[in-house]
Coordinates of C-alpha atoms and ligand atoms in Angstrom, one line a residue:
X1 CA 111.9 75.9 134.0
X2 CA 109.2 75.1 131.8
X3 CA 105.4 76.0 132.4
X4 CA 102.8 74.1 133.6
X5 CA 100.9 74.8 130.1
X6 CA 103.6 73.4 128.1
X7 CA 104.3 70.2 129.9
X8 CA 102.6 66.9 128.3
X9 CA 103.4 67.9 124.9
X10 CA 106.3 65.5 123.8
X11 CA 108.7 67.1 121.6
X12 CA 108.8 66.2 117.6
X13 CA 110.1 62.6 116.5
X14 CA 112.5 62.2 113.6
X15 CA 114.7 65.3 112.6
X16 CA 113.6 68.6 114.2
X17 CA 114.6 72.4 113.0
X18 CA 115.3 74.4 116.2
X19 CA 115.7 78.3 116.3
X20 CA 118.1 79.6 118.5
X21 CA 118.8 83.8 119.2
X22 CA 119.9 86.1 117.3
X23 CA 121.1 88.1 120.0
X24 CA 119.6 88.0 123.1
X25 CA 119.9 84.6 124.9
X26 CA 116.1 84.9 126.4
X27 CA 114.6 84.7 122.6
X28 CA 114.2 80.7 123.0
X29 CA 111.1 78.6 123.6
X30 CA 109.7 76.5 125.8
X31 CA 109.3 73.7 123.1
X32 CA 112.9 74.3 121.9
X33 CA 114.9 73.7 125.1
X34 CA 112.4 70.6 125.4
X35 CA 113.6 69.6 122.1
X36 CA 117.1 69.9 122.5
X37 CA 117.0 68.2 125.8
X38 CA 114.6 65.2 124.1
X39 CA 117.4 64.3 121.7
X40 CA 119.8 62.3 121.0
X41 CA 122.3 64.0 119.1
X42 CA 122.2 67.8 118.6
X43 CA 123.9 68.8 115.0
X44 CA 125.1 72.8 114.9
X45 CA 127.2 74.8 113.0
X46 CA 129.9 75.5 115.8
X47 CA 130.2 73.1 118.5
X48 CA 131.8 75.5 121.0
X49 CA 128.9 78.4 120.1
X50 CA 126.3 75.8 120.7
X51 CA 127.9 74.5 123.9
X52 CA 127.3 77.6 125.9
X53 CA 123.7 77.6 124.9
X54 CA 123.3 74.2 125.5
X55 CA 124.8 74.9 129.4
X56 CA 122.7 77.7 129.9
X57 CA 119.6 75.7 129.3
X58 CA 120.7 72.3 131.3
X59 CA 120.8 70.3 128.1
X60 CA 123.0 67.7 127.8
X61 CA 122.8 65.7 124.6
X62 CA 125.3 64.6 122.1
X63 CA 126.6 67.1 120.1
X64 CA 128.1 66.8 116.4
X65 CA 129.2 69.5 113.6
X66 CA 127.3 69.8 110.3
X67 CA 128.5 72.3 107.8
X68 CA 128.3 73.2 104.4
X69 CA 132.0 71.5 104.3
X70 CA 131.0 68.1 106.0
X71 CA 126.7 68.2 104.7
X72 CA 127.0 65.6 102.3
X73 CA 129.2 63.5 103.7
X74 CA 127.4 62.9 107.1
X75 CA 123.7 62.5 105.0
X76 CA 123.8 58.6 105.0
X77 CA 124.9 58.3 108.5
X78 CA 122.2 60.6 109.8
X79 CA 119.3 59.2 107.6
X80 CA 120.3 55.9 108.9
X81 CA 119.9 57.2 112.7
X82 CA 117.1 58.7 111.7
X83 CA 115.1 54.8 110.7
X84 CA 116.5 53.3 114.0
X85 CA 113.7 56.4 115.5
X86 CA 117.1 58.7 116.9
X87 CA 115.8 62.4 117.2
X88 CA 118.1 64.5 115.8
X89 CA 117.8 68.3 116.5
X90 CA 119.6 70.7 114.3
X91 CA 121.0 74.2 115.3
X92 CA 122.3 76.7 113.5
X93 CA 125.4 79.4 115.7
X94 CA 122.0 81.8 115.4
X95 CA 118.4 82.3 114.5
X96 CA 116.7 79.3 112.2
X97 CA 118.7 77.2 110.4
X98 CA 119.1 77.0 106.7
X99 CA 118.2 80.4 106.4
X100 CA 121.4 81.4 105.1
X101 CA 122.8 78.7 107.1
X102 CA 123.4 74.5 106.8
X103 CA 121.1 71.8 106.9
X104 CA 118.6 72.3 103.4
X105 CA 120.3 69.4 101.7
X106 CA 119.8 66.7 105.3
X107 CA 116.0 68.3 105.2
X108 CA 115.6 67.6 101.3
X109 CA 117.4 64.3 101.8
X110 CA 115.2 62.9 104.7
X111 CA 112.1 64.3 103.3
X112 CA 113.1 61.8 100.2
X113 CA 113.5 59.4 102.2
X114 CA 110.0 59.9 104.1
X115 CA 111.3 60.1 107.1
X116 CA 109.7 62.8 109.6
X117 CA 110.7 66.5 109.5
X118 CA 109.3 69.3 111.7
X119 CA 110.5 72.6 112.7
X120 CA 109.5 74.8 115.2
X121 CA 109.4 79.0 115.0
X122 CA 111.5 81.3 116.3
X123 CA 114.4 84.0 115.9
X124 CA 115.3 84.9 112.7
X125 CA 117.1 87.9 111.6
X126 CA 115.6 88.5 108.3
X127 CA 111.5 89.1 109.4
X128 CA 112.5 90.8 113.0
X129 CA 113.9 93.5 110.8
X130 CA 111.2 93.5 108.1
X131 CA 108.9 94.1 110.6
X132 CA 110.8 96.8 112.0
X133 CA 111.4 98.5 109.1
X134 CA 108.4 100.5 108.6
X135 CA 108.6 99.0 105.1
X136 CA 105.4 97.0 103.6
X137 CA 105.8 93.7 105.0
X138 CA 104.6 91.7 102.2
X139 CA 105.0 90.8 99.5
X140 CA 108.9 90.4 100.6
X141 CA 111.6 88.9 99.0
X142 CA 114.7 87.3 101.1
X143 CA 118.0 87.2 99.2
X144 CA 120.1 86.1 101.3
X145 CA 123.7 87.3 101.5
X146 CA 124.6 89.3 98.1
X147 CA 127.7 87.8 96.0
X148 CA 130.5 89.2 97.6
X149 CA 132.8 90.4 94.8
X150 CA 131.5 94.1 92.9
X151 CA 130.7 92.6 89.6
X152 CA 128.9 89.9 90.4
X153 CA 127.2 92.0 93.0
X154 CA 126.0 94.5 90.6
X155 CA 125.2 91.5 88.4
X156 CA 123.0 90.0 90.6
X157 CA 121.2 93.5 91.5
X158 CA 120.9 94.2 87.8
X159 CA 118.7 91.0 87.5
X160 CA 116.8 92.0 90.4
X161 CA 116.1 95.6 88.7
X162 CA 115.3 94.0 85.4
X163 CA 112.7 91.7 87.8
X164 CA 110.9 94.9 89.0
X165 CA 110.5 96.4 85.4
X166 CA 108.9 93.1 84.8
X167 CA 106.3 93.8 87.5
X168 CA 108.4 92.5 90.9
X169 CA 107.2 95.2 93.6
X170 CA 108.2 93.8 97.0
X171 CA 110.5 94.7 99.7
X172 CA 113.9 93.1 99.5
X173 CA 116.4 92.1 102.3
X174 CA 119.4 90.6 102.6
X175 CA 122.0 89.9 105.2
X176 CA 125.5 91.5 104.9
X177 CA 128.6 91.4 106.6
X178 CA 129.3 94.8 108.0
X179 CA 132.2 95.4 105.7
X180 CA 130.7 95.3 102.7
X181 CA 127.9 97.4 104.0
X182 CA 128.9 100.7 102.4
X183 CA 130.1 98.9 99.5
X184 CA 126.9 97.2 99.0
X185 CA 124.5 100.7 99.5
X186 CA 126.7 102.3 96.7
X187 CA 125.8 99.2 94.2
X188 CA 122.1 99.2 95.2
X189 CA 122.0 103.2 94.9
X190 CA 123.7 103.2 91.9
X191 CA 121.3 99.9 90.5
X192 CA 118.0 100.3 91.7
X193 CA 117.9 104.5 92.4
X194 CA 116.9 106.5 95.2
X195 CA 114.4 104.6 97.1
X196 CA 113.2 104.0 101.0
X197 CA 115.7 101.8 102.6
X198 CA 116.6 100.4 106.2
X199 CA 119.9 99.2 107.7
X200 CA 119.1 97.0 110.8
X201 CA 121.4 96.4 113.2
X202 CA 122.9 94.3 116.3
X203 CA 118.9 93.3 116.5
X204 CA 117.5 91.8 119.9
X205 CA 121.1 93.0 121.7
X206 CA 122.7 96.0 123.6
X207 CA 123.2 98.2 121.0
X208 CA 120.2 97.5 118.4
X209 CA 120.0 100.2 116.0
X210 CA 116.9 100.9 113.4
X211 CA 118.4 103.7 110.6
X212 CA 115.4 105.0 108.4
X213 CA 116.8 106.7 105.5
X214 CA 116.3 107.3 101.9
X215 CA 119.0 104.9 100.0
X216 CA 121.1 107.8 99.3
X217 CA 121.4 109.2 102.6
X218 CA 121.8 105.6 103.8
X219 CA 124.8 104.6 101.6
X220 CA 126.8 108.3 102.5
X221 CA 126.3 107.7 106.0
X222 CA 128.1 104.1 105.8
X223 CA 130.4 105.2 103.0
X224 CA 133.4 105.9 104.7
X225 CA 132.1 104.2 108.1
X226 CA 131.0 100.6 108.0
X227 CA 128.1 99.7 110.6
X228 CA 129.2 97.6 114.0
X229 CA 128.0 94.5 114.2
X230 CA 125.6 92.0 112.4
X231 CA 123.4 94.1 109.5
X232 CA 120.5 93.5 108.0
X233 CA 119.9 95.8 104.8
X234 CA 115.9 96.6 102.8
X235 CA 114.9 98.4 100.1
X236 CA 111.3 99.6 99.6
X237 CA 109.5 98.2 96.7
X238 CA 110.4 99.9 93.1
X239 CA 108.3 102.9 92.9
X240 CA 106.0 103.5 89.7
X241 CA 108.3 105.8 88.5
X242 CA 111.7 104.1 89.5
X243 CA 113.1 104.4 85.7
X244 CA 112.9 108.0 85.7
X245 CA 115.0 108.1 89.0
X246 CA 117.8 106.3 87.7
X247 CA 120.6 108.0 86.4
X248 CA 122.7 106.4 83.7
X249 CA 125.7 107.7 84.0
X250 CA 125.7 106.8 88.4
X251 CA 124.8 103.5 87.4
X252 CA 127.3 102.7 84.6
X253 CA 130.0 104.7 86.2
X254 CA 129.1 102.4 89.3
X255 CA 129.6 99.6 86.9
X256 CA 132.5 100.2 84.9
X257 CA 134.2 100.7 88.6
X258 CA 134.3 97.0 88.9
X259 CA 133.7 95.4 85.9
X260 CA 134.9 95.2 81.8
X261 CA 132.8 97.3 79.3
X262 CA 131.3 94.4 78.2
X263 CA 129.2 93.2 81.2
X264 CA 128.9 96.6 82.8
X265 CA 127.1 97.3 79.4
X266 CA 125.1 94.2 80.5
X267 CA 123.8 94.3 83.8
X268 CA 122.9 98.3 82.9
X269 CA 120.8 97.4 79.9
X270 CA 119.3 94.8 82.2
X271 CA 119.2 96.9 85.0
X272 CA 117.8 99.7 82.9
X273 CA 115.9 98.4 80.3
X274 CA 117.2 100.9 77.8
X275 CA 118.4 99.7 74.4
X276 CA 122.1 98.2 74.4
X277 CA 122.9 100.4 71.8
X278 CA 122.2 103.6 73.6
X279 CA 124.2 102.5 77.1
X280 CA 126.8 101.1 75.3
X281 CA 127.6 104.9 73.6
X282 CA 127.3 106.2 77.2
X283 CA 129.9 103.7 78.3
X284 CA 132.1 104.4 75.9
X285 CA 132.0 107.7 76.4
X286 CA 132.5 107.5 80.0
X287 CA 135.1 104.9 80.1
X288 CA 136.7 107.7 77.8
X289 CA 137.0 110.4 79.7
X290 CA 138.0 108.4 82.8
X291 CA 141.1 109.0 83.9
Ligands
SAM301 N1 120.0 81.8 110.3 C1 120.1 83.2 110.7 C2 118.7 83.8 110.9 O1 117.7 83.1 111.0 O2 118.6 85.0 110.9 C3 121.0 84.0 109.8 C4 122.4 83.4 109.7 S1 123.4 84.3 108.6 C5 124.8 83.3 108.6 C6 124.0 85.6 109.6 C7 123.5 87.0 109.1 O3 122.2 87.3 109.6 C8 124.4 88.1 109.6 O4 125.5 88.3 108.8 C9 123.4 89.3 109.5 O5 123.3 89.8 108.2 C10 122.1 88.6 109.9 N2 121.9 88.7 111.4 C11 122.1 87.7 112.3 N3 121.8 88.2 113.5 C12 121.5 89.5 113.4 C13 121.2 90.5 114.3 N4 121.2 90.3 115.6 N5 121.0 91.8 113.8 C14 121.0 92.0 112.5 N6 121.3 91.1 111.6 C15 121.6 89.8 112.0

């Protein structure tokens, strides 16, 4: 039932972003189950996900898949919709869609088209756990999910390294399937060294978990153990002496693991800023003595 305070204010026209839980199936507003009620088709991610959240909340609208698979395709369609004055609410399976999930390319293309776009707050994954993390809230810098694959992993965090020695100091986060977790705390250990860092999990739900730890303690304690559930990892920004706390030899040695000579020389220069010359002895060394 909605309030007496919130009735009289019409929901959005035109194309209207609409959190949903992460979690806990009481984290939705007023103005959202208004919204979804108010229109006339309702696009998510899964239609059967969506369906028991739309039954829960007496909302019976049309309801119609948009993925990354089907994005493009259905554009035209729903722009048209969109000038006959339909209102179109999109969904995402949880939390605020296109954050990590479909829908920027129909907001980009309906923004071009001047069409009207609004979104409304709620549940995201990403700030509930920066703001639980005890870590400096801003500045912050949301990555999203990391590339799955090792190399392109440690690529990607070797840029990020070679950001901070260019003056980046800002908490990071990213989203992370559980079984990459431990994977994932190795790569960051071994690229950006021992730092403050925060694994939140199964957030707004039964069995929410906050873990606190320095990055080393963090990646032993999901080394052999991946976490349950949906994660969210952080790193503290790069402290003013991060380059003394790398090691080389952990971080090429983390490197060579899943990559050739050649670009594990790369992403450690980068992630390093020593001269090429110097890790590329080191490697050579190392991938030497292994085994
Ligand atoms: N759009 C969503 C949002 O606003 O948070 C994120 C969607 S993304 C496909 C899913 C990822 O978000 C999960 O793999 C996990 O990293 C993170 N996530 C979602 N729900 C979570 C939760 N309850 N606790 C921790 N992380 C969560």
């Amino acid at each position: 039932m909605l309030t007496a305070a919130y009735e009289g204010s019409a929901p959005p026209n035109g194309l209207v972003l609409v959190p949903t839980p992460i979690g806990n199936l009481g984290d939705i507003t007023f103005r959202a189950i208004a919204t979804l009620r108010a229109a006339d088709l309702i696009l998510c991610e899964d239609t059967r996900t969506t369906a028991r959240l739309l039954a829960a909340h007496d909302v019976h609208a049309k309801v119609a898949p948009l993925h990354d698979h089907n994005e493009d395709a259905r554009i035209p369609d729903l722009l048209d919709q969109l000038r006959q004055g339909k209102r179109i609410a999109l969904v995402s399976d949880a939390g605020t869609p296109l954050v990590s999930d479909p829908g920027f390319r129909l907001v980009r293309a309906a923004l071009e088209a001047g069409l009207n776009v609004a979104a409304l707050p709620g549940p995201n994954a990403a700030l509930t756990a920066l703001t639980l993390s005890g870590l400096p809230p801003h500045p912050f810098l949301f990555l999203g999910f990391p590339p799955p694959r090792g190399a392109a992993r440690r690529a990607a965090f070797a840029s990020l390294r070679a950001a901070e020695r260019a003056g980046l100091s800002a908490t990071l986060i990213w989203y992370e399937a559980p079984h990459r977790a431990g994977e994932t705390l190795a790569d960051l250990l071994a690229m950006f060294g021992d730092r403050p860092a925060v694994l939140a999990r199964e957030l707004t739900k039964h069995f929410e978990q906050t873990v606190r730890l320095p990055l080393s303690d963090l990646a032993a304690k999901y080394a052999e153990t991946a976490p349950r559930g949906e994660v969210c990892l952080l790193l503290g920004p790069a402290p003013q002496d991060a380059d003394d706390a790398l090691d080389l030899d952990a971080t090429l040695r983390a490197a060579l693991a899943g990559a050739s000579l050649k670009q594990a020389v790369a992403d450690v220069t980068a992630a390093t800023g020593l001269p090429r010359k110097q890790v590329y002895a080191r490697a050579l060394a190392l991938a030497a003595e292994a085994p």
